[in-house]
């Protein structure tokens, strides 16, 4: 086997955008170390699987991916959220042929395992081995995720993320800004700011002052957003807990400095259930804040996620949740049926809700939200909006408005606009809408 045949790595990345950023960092280091990244099992000397351990269905998807990689290739390294605790033991028991298992953000351990099982002496060809300054990205060229911290200080009873990723660790603001600058220089038109708890950025380091291009900047979300706004690209905020200081971000949205978009996981509308979930906000205050945000920035888009069927959820609690939905009039909503996750405190709560009732409540929830979403999108017909183009085919272009994050929100279809390119910004009038998507021309 020749040297070039002995340094090829396959990669499977599962889970959320935060895990995707972990994958990008590992791939960048492997590329810097002289490894080739290949898209098929047959071409790979080893396959890395970055797992997701958030809920049982995600764990099963990860286990299935590991099994497939072992069947198709035989040499597999596992990392990610399933690589710790009981899940790691389960992987090793089910798949004893796995070469190495490590937890989330274990960049050095994964790279070391690749070096161990696929050793080679790196050679450098400046024409083929160059790594772009922004690193290896798994997203399209025109948008990228910008992770500003790891871990979380909350102890929500349904969640095991802190046990996998640890407590909050904020990145130095200078490092964040330098990465953002590299991405924009490389052609990124939209920065999606992510972490486990974005609004807590800097709490762990007492909002320490850092430096970017010689400028002092506090490691705090408001100052970070103000600095990111200087790049002149879309800046979108995800996973923002509704702390009081979030109110200070809304004027930045109203002034057009960052996108008028907030992804806030409210999770429920019943105070009793929120307390059982150990969530940090009260539903009544959230509704008041939503009203205030819309007064300051009428065009703000609010996305959220909710859980139905949480242990102890009564019909009254669920009716309160539906009332919250009616009053909040959120633009984009995801809903999960509660499922037990190994290690979560909520597993021990009494009055677990029957699966049939969870499904029935989920159906009712989604029916109501589809009505709200359809009505709000119908109101956009006749308006001219800015669209970021994601793809172009023989029928036209497909893009997103400021109200739409990639993968999780709606799309805007520009039929016949075959002359555009991914990453282009275009203004067009909305001509039609359904429950989730828009058509413009």
XYZ file of N, CA and C in Angstrom, residues 262-387:
378
model
N -34.634 35.749 16.694
C -34.212 35.162 17.965
C -34.722 33.726 18.040
N -33.825 32.812 18.335
C -34.171 31.414 18.561
C -34.106 31.186 20.063
N -35.285 31.133 20.696
C -35.361 31.048 22.155
C -36.154 29.801 22.541
N -35.532 28.832 23.216
C -36.238 27.594 23.579
C -37.127 27.782 24.816
N -38.374 28.208 24.583
C -39.279 28.438 25.717
C -39.684 27.128 26.399
N -39.858 26.065 25.651
C -40.130 24.698 26.111
C -41.542 24.440 26.621
N -42.183 25.410 27.275
C -43.564 25.187 27.731
C -44.196 26.509 28.110
N -45.503 26.491 28.341
C -46.214 27.691 28.757
C -46.755 27.611 30.162
N -46.705 26.434 30.767
C -47.213 26.245 32.124
C -46.089 26.453 33.124
N -46.291 27.367 34.056
C -45.273 27.644 35.075
C -44.953 26.398 35.883
N -45.962 25.591 36.171
C -45.741 24.373 36.960
C -44.817 23.401 36.213
N -45.049 23.253 34.926
C -44.208 22.338 34.139
C -42.805 22.922 33.962
N -42.725 24.234 33.748
C -41.406 24.869 33.629
C -40.583 24.669 34.896
N -41.247 24.721 36.044
C -40.542 24.484 37.304
C -40.060 23.047 37.390
N -40.892 22.103 36.948
C -40.491 20.695 36.946
C -39.343 20.453 35.973
N -39.321 21.220 34.885
C -38.224 21.137 33.916
C -36.957 21.832 34.415
N -37.108 22.653 35.476
C -36.008 23.485 36.004
C -35.530 24.480 34.947
N -36.504 25.066 34.279
C -36.193 26.086 33.283
C -36.058 27.435 33.971
N -35.256 28.374 33.408
C -34.920 29.619 34.111
C -35.888 30.771 33.896
N -37.032 30.562 33.227
C -37.908 31.708 32.931
C -39.363 31.355 33.202
N -40.159 32.367 33.542
C -41.588 32.196 33.774
C -42.353 32.564 32.512
N -43.421 31.831 32.209
C -44.167 32.029 30.970
C -44.784 33.425 30.887
N -45.311 33.925 32.036
C -45.963 35.233 32.002
C -44.976 36.325 31.608
N -43.776 36.282 32.185
C -42.759 37.281 31.850
C -42.334 37.144 30.390
N -42.278 35.934 29.897
C -41.891 35.719 28.506
C -42.872 36.385 27.560
N -44.160 36.274 27.839
C -45.166 36.907 26.983
C -45.021 38.421 27.007
N -44.751 38.986 28.189
C -44.557 40.432 28.293
C -43.321 40.862 27.507
N -42.267 40.071 27.586
C -41.034 40.406 26.882
C -41.243 40.342 25.369
N -41.972 39.314 24.918
C -42.258 39.181 23.489
C -42.982 40.419 22.975
N -43.965 40.887 23.728
C -44.707 42.083 23.333
C -43.774 43.290 23.255
N -42.868 43.405 24.243
C -41.929 44.530 24.249
C -40.978 44.442 23.062
N -40.466 43.249 22.774
C -39.554 43.087 21.646
C -40.217 43.532 20.339
N -41.466 43.181 20.170
C -42.166 43.539 18.934
C -42.459 45.032 18.864
N -42.594 45.665 20.017
C -42.757 47.117 20.019
C -41.478 47.800 19.549
N -40.330 47.289 19.998
C -39.037 47.869 19.619
C -38.664 47.509 18.187
N -38.948 46.258 17.795
C -38.556 45.756 16.465
C -39.736 44.985 15.872
N -40.657 45.671 15.196
C -41.870 45.017 14.683
C -41.591 43.857 13.731
N -40.460 43.855 13.050
C -40.160 42.798 12.076
C -39.457 41.589 12.688
N -39.316 41.551 14.004
C -38.572 40.453 14.615
C -39.253 39.112 14.350
N -38.443 38.105 14.034
C -38.902 36.729 13.874
C -38.505 35.949 15.113
N -39.466 35.275 15.722
C -39.210 34.507 16.930
C -39.394 33.021 16.646
N -38.329 32.265 16.868
C -38.372 30.796 16.729
C -38.242 30.194 18.122
N -38.927 29.078 18.361
C -38.801 28.413 19.647
C -39.048 26.922 19.499
N -38.719 26.195 20.554
C -39.023 24.771 20.632
C -39.789 24.505 21.921
N -40.634 23.466 21.871
C -41.463 23.097 23.011
C -41.440 21.590 23.185
N -41.785 21.153 24.391
C -41.905 19.738 24.704
C -43.331 19.472 25.178
N -43.994 18.498 24.578
C -45.308 18.066 25.068
C -45.163 16.688 25.696
N -46.035 16.406 26.644
C -46.002 15.106 27.301
C -44.934 14.970 28.365
N -44.463 16.097 28.897
C -43.481 16.037 29.986
C -44.141 15.384 31.200
N -43.391 14.632 32.026
C -43.989 13.974 33.192
C -44.793 14.945 34.050
N -46.021 14.527 34.364
C -46.891 15.355 35.190
C -47.724 16.351 34.412
N -47.530 16.449 33.096
C -48.306 17.396 32.299
C -49.772 16.967 32.260
N -50.645 17.801 32.817
C -52.077 17.529 32.813
C -52.731 18.180 31.604
N -53.999 17.897 31.420
C -54.732 18.531 30.324
C -54.791 20.041 30.531
N -54.865 20.461 31.802
C -54.863 21.896 32.102
C -53.528 22.522 31.714
N -52.423 21.842 32.038
C -51.102 22.344 31.645
C -51.002 22.473 30.135
N -51.509 21.475 29.446
C -51.423 21.500 27.979
C -52.279 22.625 27.408
N -53.461 22.866 27.991
C -54.307 23.979 27.540
C -53.600 25.312 27.763
N -52.863 25.433 28.880
C -52.092 26.650 29.146
C -51.019 26.824 28.072
N -50.387 25.720 27.668
C -49.385 25.781 26.604
C -50.003 26.264 25.300
N -51.183 25.743 24.953
C -51.850 26.189 23.726
C -52.224 27.668 23.820
N -52.669 28.112 25.001
C -52.982 29.531 25.186
C -51.722 30.385 25.013
N -50.599 29.895 25.527
C -49.327 30.602 25.358
C -49.016 30.747 23.870
N -49.213 29.672 23.135
C -48.935 29.682 21.700
C -49.830 30.700 20.987
N -51.104 30.722 21.353
C -52.033 31.666 20.720
C -51.645 33.110 21.007
N -51.222 33.382 22.246
C -50.881 34.753 22.603
C -49.524 35.158 22.057
N -48.562 34.239 22.082
C -47.206 34.571 21.648
C -47.118 34.776 20.144
N -47.932 34.029 19.374
C -47.925 34.153 17.909
C -46.490 34.053 17.363
N -45.811 32.990 17.747
C -44.427 32.789 17.318
C -44.375 32.453 15.831
N -43.294 32.856 15.190
C -43.176 32.686 13.745
C -42.763 31.276 13.350
N -41.792 30.716 14.066
C -41.246 29.403 13.746
C -41.218 28.572 15.023
N -41.775 27.371 14.965
C -41.888 26.562 16.182
C -41.588 25.099 15.868
N -40.778 24.494 16.719
C -40.574 23.058 16.693
C -41.133 22.451 17.963
N -41.593 21.203 17.871
C -42.190 20.566 19.042
C -41.716 19.116 19.124
N -41.317 18.708 20.331
C -40.868 17.339 20.573
C -41.812 16.668 21.559
N -42.049 15.393 21.345
C -42.703 14.604 22.371
C -41.642 14.174 23.379
N -41.917 14.389 24.665
C -40.936 14.044 25.694
C -40.555 12.571 25.594
N -39.251 12.322 25.647
C -38.763 10.948 25.716
C -37.649 10.888 26.738
N -37.581 9.790 27.445
C -36.562 9.634 28.479
C -35.183 9.493 27.858
N -34.218 10.126 28.497
C -32.824 10.026 28.097
C -32.049 9.501 29.298
N -31.269 8.475 29.081
C -30.503 7.873 30.180
C -29.685 8.928 30.912
N -29.896 9.013 32.221
C -29.155 9.961 33.037
C -29.894 11.247 33.339
N -31.054 11.472 32.706
C -31.814 12.705 32.941
C -32.634 12.591 34.218
N -32.670 13.678 34.995
C -33.390 13.667 36.269
C -34.881 13.462 36.085
N -35.437 13.904 34.941
C -36.874 13.800 34.706
C -37.347 12.356 34.597
N -36.429 11.426 34.397
C -36.818 10.015 34.303
C -37.496 9.535 35.583
N -37.104 10.127 36.716
C -37.612 9.678 38.012
C -38.879 10.410 38.436
N -39.351 11.351 37.632
C -40.551 12.108 38.011
C -41.795 11.226 37.915
N -42.762 11.466 38.785
C -43.998 10.667 38.734
C -44.902 11.114 37.588
N -45.969 10.341 37.370
C -47.016 10.680 36.397
C -46.465 10.832 34.983
N -45.734 9.823 34.535
C -45.261 9.805 33.147
C -46.476 9.749 32.222
N -46.422 10.474 31.132
C -47.562 10.592 30.206
C -47.510 9.454 29.187
N -48.668 8.868 28.919
C -48.763 7.751 27.981
C -48.373 8.196 26.575
N -47.759 7.273 25.814
C -47.293 7.599 24.471
C -48.435 8.054 23.568
N -49.601 7.415 23.685
C -50.731 7.795 22.834
C -51.171 9.225 23.121
N -51.127 9.619 24.400
C -51.532 10.971 24.778
C -50.492 11.994 24.308
N -49.213 11.621 24.385
C -48.174 12.519 23.847
C -48.435 12.795 22.363
N -48.728 11.758 21.604
C -48.965 11.921 20.167
C -50.186 12.791 19.919
N -51.243 12.568 20.686
C -52.469 13.339 20.506
C -52.232 14.818 20.802
N -51.473 15.095 21.850
C -51.182 16.491 22.195
C -50.250 17.122 21.162
N -49.286 16.343 20.691
C -48.382 16.854 19.651
C -49.178 17.224 18.407
N -50.125 16.396 18.010
C -50.950 16.676 16.829
C -51.739 17.976 17.010
N -52.327 18.155 18.170
C -53.105 19.367 18.444
C -52.204 20.599 18.447
N -51.039 20.462 19.071
C -50.080 21.566 19.116
C -49.686 21.991 17.702
N -49.292 21.018 16.881
C -48.812 21.336 15.536
C -49.920 21.886 14.647
N -51.136 21.412 14.820
C -52.254 21.944 14.042
C -52.448 23.429 14.329
N -52.409 23.782 15.622
C -52.559 25.189 16.001
C -51.407 26.019 15.448
N -50.173 25.547 15.602
C -49.038 26.333 15.147
C -49.008 26.475 13.638
N -49.449 25.452 12.902
C -49.507 25.561 11.449
C -50.479 26.656 11.024
N -51.595 26.771 11.752
C -52.553 27.845 11.463
C -51.919 29.206 11.694
N -51.194 29.341 12.812
C -50.531 30.611 13.126
C -49.480 30.931 12.069
N -48.645 29.939 11.750
C -47.572 30.145 10.776
C -48.126 30.506 9.408
N -49.157 29.785 8.968
C -49.745 30.054 7.650
C -50.297 31.471 7.578
N -50.946 31.909 8.649
C -51.526 33.252 8.666
C -50.422 34.320 8.626
N -49.371 34.106 9.386
C -48.274 35.088 9.417
C -47.568 35.151 8.063
N -47.411 34.002 7.394
C -46.766 34.014 6.083
C -47.671 34.627 5.018
N -48.972 34.407 5.124
C -49.903 35.035 4.182
C -49.811 36.559 4.257
N -49.540 37.068 5.460
C -49.433 38.518 5.645
C -48.227 39.099 4.918
N -47.281 38.243 4.516
C -46.083 38.723 3.823
C -46.295 38.878 2.316
N -47.384 38.340 1.812
C -47.648 38.455 0.374
C -47.779 39.931 -0.004
N -47.058 40.323 -1.046
C -47.048 41.711 -1.483
C -45.890 42.516 -0.936
N -45.182 41.976 0.060
C -44.027 42.673 0.617
C -42.762 42.320 -0.159
N -41.848 43.260 -0.241
C -40.544 43.004 -0.848
C -39.553 42.637 0.254
N -38.900 41.500 0.090
C -37.994 41.010 1.124
C -36.616 40.738 0.534
N -35.608 40.732 1.397
C -34.257 40.368 0.981
C -34.092 38.856 1.139
N -33.468 38.228 0.152
C -33.332 36.771 0.116
C -31.870 36.421 -0.104
